[in-house]
Coordinates of N, CA, C and O in Angstrom, one line a residue:
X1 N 13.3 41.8 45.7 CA 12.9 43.2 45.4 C 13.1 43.5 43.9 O 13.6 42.7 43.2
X2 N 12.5 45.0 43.4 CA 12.5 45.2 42.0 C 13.9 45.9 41.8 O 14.2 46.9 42.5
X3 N 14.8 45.4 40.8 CA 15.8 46.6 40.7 C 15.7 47.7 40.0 O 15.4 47.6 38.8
X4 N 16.0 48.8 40.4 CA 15.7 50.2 39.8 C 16.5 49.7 38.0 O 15.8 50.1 37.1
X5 N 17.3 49.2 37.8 CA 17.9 49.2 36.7 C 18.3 48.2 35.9 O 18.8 49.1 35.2
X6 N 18.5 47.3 35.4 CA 18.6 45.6 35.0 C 19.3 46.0 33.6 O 19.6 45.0 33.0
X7 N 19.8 47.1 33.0 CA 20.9 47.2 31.8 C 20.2 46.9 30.6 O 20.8 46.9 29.5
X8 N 18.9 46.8 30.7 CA 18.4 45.9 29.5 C 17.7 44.3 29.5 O 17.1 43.8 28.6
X9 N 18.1 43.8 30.9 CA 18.1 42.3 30.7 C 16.6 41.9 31.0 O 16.3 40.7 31.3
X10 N 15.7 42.8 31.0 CA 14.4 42.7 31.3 C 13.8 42.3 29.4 O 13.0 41.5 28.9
X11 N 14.4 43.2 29.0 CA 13.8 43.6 27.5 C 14.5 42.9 26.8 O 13.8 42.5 25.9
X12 N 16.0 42.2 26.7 CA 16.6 41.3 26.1 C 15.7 40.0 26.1 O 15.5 39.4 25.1
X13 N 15.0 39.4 27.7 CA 14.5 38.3 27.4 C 12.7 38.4 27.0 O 12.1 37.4 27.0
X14 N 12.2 39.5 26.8 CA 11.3 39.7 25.8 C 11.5 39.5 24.8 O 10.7 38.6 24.5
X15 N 12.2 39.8 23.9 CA 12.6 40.0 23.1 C 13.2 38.9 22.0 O 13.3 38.8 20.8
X16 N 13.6 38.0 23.3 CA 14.2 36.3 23.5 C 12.6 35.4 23.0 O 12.2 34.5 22.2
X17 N 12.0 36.1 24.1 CA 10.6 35.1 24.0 C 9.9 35.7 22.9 O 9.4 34.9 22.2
X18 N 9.9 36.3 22.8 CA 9.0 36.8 21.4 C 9.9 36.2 20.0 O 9.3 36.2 18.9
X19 N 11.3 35.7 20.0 CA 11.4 35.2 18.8 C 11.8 33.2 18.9 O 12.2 32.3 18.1
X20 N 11.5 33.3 20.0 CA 11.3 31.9 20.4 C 9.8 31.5 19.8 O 9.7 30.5 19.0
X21 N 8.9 32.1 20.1 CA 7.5 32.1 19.1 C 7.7 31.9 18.3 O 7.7 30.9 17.7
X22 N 8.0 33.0 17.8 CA 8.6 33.3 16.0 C 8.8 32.0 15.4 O 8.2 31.5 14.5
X23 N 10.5 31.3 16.3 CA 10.7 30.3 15.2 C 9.9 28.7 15.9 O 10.2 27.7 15.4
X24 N 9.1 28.7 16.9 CA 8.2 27.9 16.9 C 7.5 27.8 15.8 O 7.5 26.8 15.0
X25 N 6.9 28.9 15.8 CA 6.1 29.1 14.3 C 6.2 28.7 12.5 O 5.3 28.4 11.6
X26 N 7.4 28.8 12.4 CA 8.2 28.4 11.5 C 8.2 27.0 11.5 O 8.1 26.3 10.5
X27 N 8.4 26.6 12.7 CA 8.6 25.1 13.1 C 7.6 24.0 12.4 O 7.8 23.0 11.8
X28 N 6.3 24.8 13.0 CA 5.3 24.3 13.1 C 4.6 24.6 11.3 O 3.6 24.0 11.0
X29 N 5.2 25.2 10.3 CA 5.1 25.3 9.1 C 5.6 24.2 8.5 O 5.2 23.5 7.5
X30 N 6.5 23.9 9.3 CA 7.7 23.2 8.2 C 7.1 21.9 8.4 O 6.7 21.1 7.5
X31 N 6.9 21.8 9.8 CA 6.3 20.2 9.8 C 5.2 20.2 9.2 O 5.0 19.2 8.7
X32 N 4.3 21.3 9.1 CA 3.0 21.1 8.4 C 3.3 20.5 7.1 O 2.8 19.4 6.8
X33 N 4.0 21.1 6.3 CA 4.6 20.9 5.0 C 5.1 19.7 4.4 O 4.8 19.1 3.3
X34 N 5.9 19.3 5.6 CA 6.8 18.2 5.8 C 5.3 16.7 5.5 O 5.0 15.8 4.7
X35 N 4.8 17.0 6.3 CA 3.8 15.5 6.8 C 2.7 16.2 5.6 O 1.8 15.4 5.6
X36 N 2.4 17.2 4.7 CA 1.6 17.4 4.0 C 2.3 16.4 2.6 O 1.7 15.8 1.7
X37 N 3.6 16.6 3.0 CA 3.9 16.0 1.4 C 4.5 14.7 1.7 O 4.3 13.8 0.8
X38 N 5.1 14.3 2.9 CA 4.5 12.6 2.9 C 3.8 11.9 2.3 O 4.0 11.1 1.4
X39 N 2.1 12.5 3.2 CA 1.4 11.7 2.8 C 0.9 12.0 2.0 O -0.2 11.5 2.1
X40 N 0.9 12.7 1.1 CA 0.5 12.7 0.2 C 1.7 12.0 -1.1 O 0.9 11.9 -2.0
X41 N 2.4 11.8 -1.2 CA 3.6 10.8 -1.8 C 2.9 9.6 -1.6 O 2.4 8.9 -2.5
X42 N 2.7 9.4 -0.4 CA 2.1 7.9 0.3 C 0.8 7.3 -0.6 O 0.8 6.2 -1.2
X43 N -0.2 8.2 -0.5 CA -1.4 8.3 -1.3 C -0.7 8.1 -2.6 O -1.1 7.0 -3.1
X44 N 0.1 8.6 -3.4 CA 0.1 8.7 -4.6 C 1.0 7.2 -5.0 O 0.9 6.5 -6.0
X45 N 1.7 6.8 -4.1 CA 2.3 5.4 -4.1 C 1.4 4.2 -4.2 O 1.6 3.1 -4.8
X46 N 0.4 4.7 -3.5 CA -0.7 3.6 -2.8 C -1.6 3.2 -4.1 O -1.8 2.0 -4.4
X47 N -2.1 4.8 -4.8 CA -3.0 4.2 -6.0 C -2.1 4.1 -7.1 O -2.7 3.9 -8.2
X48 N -0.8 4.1 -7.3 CA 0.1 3.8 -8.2 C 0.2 2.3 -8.1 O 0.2 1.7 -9.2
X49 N 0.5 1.7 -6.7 CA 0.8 0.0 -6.6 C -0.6 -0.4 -7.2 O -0.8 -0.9 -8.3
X50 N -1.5 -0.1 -6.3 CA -2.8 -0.9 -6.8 C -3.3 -0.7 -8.4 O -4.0 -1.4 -9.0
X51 N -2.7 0.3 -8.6 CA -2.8 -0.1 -10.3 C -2.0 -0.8 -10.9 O -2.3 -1.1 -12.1
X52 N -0.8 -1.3 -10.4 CA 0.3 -2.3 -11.0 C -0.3 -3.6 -10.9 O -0.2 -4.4 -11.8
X53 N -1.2 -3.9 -9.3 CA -1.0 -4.9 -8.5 C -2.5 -5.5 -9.5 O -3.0 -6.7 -9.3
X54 N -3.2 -4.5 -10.5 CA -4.4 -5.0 -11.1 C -4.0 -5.4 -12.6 O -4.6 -6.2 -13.3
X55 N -2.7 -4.7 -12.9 CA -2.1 -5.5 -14.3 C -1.7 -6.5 -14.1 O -1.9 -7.4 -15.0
X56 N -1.0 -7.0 -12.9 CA -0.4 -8.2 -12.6 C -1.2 -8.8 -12.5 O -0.9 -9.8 -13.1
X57 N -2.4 -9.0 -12.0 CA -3.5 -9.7 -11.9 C -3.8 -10.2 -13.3 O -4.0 -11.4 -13.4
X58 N -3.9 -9.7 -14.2 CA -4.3 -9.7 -15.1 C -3.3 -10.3 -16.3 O -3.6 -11.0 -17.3
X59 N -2.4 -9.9 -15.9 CA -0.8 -10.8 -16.1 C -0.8 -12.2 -15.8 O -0.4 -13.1 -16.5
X60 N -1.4 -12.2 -14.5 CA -0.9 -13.5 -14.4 C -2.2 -14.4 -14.7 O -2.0 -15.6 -14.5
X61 N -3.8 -14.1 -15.2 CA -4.5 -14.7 -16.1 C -4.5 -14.8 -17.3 O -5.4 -15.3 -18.0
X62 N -3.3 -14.1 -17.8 CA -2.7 -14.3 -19.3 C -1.8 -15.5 -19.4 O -1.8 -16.3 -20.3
X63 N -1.2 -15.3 -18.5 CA 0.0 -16.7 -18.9 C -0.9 -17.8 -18.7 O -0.8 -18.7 -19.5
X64 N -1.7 -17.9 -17.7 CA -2.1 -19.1 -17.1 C -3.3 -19.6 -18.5 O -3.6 -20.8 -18.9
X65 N -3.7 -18.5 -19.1 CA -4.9 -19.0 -20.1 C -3.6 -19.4 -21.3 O -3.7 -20.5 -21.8
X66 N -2.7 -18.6 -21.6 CA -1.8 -19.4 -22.6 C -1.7 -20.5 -22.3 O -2.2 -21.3 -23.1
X67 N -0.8 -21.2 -21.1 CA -0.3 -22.1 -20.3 C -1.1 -23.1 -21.1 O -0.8 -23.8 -22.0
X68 N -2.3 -23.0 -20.4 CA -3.3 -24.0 -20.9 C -3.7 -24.1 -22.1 O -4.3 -25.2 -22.4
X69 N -3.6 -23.1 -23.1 CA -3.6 -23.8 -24.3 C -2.3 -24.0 -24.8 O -2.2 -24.3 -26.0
X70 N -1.3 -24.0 -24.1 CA 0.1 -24.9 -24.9 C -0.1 -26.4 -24.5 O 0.1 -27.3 -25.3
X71 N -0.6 -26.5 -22.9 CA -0.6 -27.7 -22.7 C -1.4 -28.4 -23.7 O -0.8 -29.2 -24.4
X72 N -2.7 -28.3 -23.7 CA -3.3 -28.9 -25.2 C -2.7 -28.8 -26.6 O -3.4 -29.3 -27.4
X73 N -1.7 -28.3 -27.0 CA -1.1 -28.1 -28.1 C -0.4 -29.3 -27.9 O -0.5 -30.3 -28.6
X74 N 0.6 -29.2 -26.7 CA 1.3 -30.0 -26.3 C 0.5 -31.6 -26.5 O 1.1 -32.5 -27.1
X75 N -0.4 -31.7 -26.2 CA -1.1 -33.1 -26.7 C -0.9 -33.4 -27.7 O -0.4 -34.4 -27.9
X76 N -1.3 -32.8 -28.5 CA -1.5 -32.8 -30.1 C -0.5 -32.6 -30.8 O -0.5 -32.7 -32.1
X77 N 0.6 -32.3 -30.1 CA 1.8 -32.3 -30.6 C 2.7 -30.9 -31.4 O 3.8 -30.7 -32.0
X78 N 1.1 -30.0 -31.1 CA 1.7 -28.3 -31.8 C 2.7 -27.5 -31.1 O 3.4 -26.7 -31.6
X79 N 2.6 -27.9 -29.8 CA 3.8 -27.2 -28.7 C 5.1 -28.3 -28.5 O 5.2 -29.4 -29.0
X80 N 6.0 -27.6 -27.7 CA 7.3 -27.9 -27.6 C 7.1 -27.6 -25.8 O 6.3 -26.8 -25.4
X81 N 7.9 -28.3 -24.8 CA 8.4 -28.7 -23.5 C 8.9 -27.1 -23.3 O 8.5 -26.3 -22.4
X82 N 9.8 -27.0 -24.4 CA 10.2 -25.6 -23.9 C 9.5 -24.7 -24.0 O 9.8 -23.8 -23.3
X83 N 8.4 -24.5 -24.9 CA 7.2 -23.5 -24.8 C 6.8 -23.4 -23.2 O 6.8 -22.5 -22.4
X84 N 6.1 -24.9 -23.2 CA 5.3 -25.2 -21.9 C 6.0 -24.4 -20.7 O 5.4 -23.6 -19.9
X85 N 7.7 -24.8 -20.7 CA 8.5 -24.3 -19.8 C 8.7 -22.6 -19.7 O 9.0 -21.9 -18.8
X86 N 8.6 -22.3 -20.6 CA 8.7 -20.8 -20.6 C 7.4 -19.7 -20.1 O 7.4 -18.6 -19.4
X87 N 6.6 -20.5 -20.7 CA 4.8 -20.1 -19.9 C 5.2 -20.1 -19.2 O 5.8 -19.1 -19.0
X88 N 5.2 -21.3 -18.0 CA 5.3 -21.4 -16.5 C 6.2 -20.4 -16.4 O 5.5 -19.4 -15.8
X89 N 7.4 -20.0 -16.5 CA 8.1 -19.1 -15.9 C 8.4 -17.9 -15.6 O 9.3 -17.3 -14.9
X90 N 7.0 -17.7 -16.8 CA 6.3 -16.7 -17.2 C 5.0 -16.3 -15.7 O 4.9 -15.4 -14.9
X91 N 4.6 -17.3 -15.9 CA 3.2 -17.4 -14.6 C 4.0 -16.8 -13.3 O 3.4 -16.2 -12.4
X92 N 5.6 -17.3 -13.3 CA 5.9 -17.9 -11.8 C 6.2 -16.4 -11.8 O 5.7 -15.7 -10.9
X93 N 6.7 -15.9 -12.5 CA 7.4 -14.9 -12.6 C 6.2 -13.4 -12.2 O 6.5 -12.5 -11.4
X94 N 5.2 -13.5 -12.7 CA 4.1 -12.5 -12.8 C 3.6 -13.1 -11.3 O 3.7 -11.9 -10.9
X95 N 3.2 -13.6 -10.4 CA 2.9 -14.3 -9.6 C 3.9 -13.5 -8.3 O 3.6 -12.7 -7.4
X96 N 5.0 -13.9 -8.7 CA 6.1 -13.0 -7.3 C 6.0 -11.9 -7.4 O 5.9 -11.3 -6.4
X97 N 5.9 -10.9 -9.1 CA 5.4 -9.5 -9.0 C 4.4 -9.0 -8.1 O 4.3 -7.9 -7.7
X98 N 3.6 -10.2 -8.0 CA 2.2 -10.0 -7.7 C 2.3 -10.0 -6.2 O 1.4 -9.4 -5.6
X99 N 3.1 -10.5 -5.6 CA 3.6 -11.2 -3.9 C 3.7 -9.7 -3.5 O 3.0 -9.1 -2.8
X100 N 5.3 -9.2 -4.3 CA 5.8 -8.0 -4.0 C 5.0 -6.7 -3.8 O 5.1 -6.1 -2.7
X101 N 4.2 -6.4 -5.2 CA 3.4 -5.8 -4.7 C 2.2 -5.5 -4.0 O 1.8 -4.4 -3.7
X102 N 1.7 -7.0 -3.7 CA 0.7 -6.9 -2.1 C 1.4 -6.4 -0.8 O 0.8 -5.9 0.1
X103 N 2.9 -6.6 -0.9 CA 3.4 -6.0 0.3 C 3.6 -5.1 0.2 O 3.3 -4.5 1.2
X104 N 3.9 -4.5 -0.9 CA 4.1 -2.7 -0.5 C 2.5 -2.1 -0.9 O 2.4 -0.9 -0.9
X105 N 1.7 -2.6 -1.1 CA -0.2 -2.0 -0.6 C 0.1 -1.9 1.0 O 0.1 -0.9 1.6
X106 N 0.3 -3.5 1.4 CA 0.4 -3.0 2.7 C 1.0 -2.5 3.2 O 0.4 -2.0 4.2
X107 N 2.5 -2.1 3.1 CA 2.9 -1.3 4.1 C 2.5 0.2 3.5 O 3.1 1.0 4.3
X108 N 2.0 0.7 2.7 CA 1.8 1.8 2.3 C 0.6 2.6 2.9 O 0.5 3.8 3.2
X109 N -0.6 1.4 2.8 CA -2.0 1.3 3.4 C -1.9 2.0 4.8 O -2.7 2.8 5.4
X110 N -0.7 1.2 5.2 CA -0.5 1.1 7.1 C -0.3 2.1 7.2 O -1.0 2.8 7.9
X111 N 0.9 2.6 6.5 CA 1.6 4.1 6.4 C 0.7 5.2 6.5 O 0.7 6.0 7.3
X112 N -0.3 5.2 5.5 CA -1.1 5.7 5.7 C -2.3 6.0 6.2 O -2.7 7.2 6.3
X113 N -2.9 4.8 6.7 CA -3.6 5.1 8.0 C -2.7 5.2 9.2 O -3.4 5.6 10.2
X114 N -1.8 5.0 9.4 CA -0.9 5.6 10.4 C -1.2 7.7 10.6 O -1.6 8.5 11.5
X115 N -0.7 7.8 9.0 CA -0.4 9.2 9.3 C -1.2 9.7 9.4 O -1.1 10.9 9.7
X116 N -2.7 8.9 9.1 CA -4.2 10.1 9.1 C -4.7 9.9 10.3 O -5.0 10.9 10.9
X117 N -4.8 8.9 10.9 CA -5.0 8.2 12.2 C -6.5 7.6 11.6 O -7.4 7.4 12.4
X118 N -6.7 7.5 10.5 CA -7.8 6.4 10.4 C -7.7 4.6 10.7 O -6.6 4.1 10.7
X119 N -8.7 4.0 10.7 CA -9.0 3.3 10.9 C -8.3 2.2 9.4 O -8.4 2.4 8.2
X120 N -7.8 1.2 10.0 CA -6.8 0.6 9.6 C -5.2 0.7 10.0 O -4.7 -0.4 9.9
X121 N -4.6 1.4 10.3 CA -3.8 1.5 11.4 C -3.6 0.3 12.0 O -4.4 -0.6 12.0
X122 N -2.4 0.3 12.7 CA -2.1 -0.9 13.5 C -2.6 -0.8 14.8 O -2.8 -1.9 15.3
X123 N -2.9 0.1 15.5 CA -3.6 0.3 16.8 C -5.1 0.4 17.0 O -5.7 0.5 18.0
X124 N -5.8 0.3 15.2 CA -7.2 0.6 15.2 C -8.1 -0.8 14.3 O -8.0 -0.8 13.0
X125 N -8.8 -1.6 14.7 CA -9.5 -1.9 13.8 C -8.8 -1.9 12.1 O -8.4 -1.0 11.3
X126 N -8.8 -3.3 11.8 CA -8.3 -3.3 10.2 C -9.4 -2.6 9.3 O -10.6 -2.3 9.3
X127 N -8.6 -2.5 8.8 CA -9.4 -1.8 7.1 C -9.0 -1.8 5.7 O -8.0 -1.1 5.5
X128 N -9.5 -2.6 4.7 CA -8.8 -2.6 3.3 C -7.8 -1.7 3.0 O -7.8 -0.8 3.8
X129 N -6.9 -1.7 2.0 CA -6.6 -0.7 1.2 C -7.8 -0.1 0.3 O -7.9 1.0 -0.1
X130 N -8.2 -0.8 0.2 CA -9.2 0.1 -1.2 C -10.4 0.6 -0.4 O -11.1 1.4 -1.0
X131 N -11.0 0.3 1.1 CA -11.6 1.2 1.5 C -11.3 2.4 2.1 O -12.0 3.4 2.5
X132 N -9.8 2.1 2.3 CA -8.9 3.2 2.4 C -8.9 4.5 1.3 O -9.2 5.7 1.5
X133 N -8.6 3.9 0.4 CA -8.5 4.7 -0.7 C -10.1 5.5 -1.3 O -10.4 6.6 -1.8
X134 N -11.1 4.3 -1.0 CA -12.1 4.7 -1.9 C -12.7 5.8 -0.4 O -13.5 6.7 -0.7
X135 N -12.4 5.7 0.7 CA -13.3 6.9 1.1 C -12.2 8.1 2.1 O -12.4 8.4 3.3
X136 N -11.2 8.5 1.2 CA -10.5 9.3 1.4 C -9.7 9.6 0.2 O -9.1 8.8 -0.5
X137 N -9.9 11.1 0.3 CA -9.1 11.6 -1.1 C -8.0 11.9 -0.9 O -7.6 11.5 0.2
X138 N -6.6 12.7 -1.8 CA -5.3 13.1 -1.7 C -5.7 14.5 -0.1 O -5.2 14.9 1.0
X139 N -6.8 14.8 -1.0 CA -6.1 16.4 0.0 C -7.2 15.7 1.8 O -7.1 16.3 2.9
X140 N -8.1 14.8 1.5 CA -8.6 14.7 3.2 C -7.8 13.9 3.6 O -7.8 13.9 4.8
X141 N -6.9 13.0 3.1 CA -5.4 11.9 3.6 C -4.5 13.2 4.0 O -3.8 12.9 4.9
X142 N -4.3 14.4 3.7 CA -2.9 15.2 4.0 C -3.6 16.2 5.3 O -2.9 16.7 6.2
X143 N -4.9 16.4 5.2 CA -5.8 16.9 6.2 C -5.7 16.2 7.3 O -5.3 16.7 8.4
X144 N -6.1 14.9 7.3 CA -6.5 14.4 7.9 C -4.9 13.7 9.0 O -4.8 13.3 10.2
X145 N -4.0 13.7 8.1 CA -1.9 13.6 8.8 C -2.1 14.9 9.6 O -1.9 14.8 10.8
X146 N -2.4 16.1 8.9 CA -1.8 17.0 9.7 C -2.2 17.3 11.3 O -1.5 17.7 12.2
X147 N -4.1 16.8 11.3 CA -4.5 16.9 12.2 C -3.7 15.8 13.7 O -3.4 15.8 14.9
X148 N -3.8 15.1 12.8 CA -3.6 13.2 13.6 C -2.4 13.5 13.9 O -2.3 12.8 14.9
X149 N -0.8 14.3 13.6 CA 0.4 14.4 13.8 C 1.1 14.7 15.2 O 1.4 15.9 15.6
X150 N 1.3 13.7 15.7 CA 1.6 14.1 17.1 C 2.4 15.4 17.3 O 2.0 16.3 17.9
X151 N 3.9 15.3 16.6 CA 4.9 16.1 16.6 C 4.6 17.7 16.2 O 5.3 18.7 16.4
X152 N 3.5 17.6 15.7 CA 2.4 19.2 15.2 C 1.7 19.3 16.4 O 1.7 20.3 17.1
X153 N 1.3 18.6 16.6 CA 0.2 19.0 18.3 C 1.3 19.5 19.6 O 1.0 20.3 20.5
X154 N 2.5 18.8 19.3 CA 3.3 19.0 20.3 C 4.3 20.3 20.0 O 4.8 20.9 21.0
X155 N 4.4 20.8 19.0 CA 4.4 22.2 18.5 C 3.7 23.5 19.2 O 4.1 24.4 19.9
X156 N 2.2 23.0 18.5 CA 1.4 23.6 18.6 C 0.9 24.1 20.6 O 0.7 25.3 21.0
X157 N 0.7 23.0 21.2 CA 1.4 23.2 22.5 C 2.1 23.8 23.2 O 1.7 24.1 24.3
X158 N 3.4 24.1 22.6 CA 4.3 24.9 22.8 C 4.2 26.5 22.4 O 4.8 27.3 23.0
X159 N 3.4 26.8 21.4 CA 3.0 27.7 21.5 C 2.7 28.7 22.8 O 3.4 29.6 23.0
X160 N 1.7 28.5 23.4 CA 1.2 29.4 24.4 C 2.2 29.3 25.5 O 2.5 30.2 26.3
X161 N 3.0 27.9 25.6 CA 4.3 28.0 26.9 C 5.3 29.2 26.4 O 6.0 29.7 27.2
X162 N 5.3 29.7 24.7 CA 6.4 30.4 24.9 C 5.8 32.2 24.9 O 6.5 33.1 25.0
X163 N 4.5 32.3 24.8 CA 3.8 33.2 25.2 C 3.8 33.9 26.3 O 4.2 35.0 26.5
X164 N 3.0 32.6 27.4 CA 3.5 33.1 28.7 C 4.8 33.4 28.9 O 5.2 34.5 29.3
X165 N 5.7 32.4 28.5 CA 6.9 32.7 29.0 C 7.5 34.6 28.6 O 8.2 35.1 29.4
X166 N 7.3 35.1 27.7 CA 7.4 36.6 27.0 C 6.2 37.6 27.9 O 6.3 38.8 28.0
X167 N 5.2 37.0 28.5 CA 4.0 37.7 29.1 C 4.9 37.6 30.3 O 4.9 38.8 30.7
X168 N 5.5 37.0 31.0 CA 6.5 36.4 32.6 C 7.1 37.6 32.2 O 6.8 38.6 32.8
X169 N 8.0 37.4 31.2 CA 9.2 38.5 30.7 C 8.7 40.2 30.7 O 9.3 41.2 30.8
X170 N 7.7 40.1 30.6 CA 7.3 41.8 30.7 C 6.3 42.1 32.0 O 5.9 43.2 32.2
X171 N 6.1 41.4 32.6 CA 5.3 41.5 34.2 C 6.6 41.0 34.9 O 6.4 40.3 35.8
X172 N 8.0 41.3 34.7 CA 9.2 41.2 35.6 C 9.8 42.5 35.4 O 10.9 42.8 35.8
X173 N 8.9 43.5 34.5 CA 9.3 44.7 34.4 C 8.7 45.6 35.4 O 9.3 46.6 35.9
X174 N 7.1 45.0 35.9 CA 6.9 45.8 37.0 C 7.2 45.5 38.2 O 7.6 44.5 38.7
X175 N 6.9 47.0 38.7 CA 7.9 46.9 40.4 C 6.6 45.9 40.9 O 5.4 45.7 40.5
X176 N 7.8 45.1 42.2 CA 6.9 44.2 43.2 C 6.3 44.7 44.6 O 6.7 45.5 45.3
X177 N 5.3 44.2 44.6 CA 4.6 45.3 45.6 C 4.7 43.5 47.1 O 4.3 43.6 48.2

């Protein structure tokens, strides 16, 4: 039955559900925010390596075009072993740069089609980094996280559960027939 009187405890949990929304809402800001500036960090890592990962390239056809003309010096007797030796360790050296930074393209790549849910992803069809990059910009990579963000959809979700639940809270104010 309806009770003539409840002290308040009708309107206390209105009142409850309506800031239960509230800080859903907030919630759902923060994570926007949150995964906006991820990936977007991610993005700016990504074309940051691959501009490293194109000096090293270019690094390591410097040493190697020296290399080879010490070695011919070396014939002829204009170079020294330790020149020769220092090239190379030069090469080897620009070479592991070059290792290093193919792995953080990739995991950055992944990272990032992870957070957009494009294609390249681990669950989707491979895809370059650079076709990554070349057909997605900073702000459709942070568009494209927010939409794809599980933990935001599951927010978002929650929304209307805590609606009803405040719409419950004020249709327990009318009497029952």
């Amino acid at each position: 039955g309806q009770r003539i009187f409840d002290f308040g405890t009708s309107r206390l949990e209105i009142d409850a559900a309506k800031e239960d929304i509230r800080g859903r809402e907030f919630e759902i800001v923060s994570a926007r925010r949150r995964q906006a500036l991820e990936t977007g960090l991610t993005y700016t890592r990504l074309v940051s390596v691959n501009e490293r990962l194109n000096a090293t390239a270019d690094r390591v056809d410097f040493f190697l075009e020296l290399q080879a003309g010490i070695e011919a010096a070396l014939e002829l007797g204009g170079a020294t072993r330790a020149e020769l030796a220092e090239v190379q360790a030069r090469v080897e050296d620009a070479r592991a740069d070059r290792l290093q930074l193919q792995f953080q393209r990739e995991r950055l790549s992944t990272e990032l089609a992870t957070d957009t849910g494009r294609p390249g992803s681990p669950c989707v069809r491979s895809q370059s980094e650079d076709q990554l990059l070349s057909s997605a910009s900073i702000v459709n990579s942070v568009n494209l996280a927010l939409n794809a963000n599980s933990d935001l959809a599951a927010l978002d979700a929650d929304l209307p559960a805590q609606s009803l639940r405040a719409t419950r809270a004020k249709r327990q104010l009318l009497p029952a027939i």
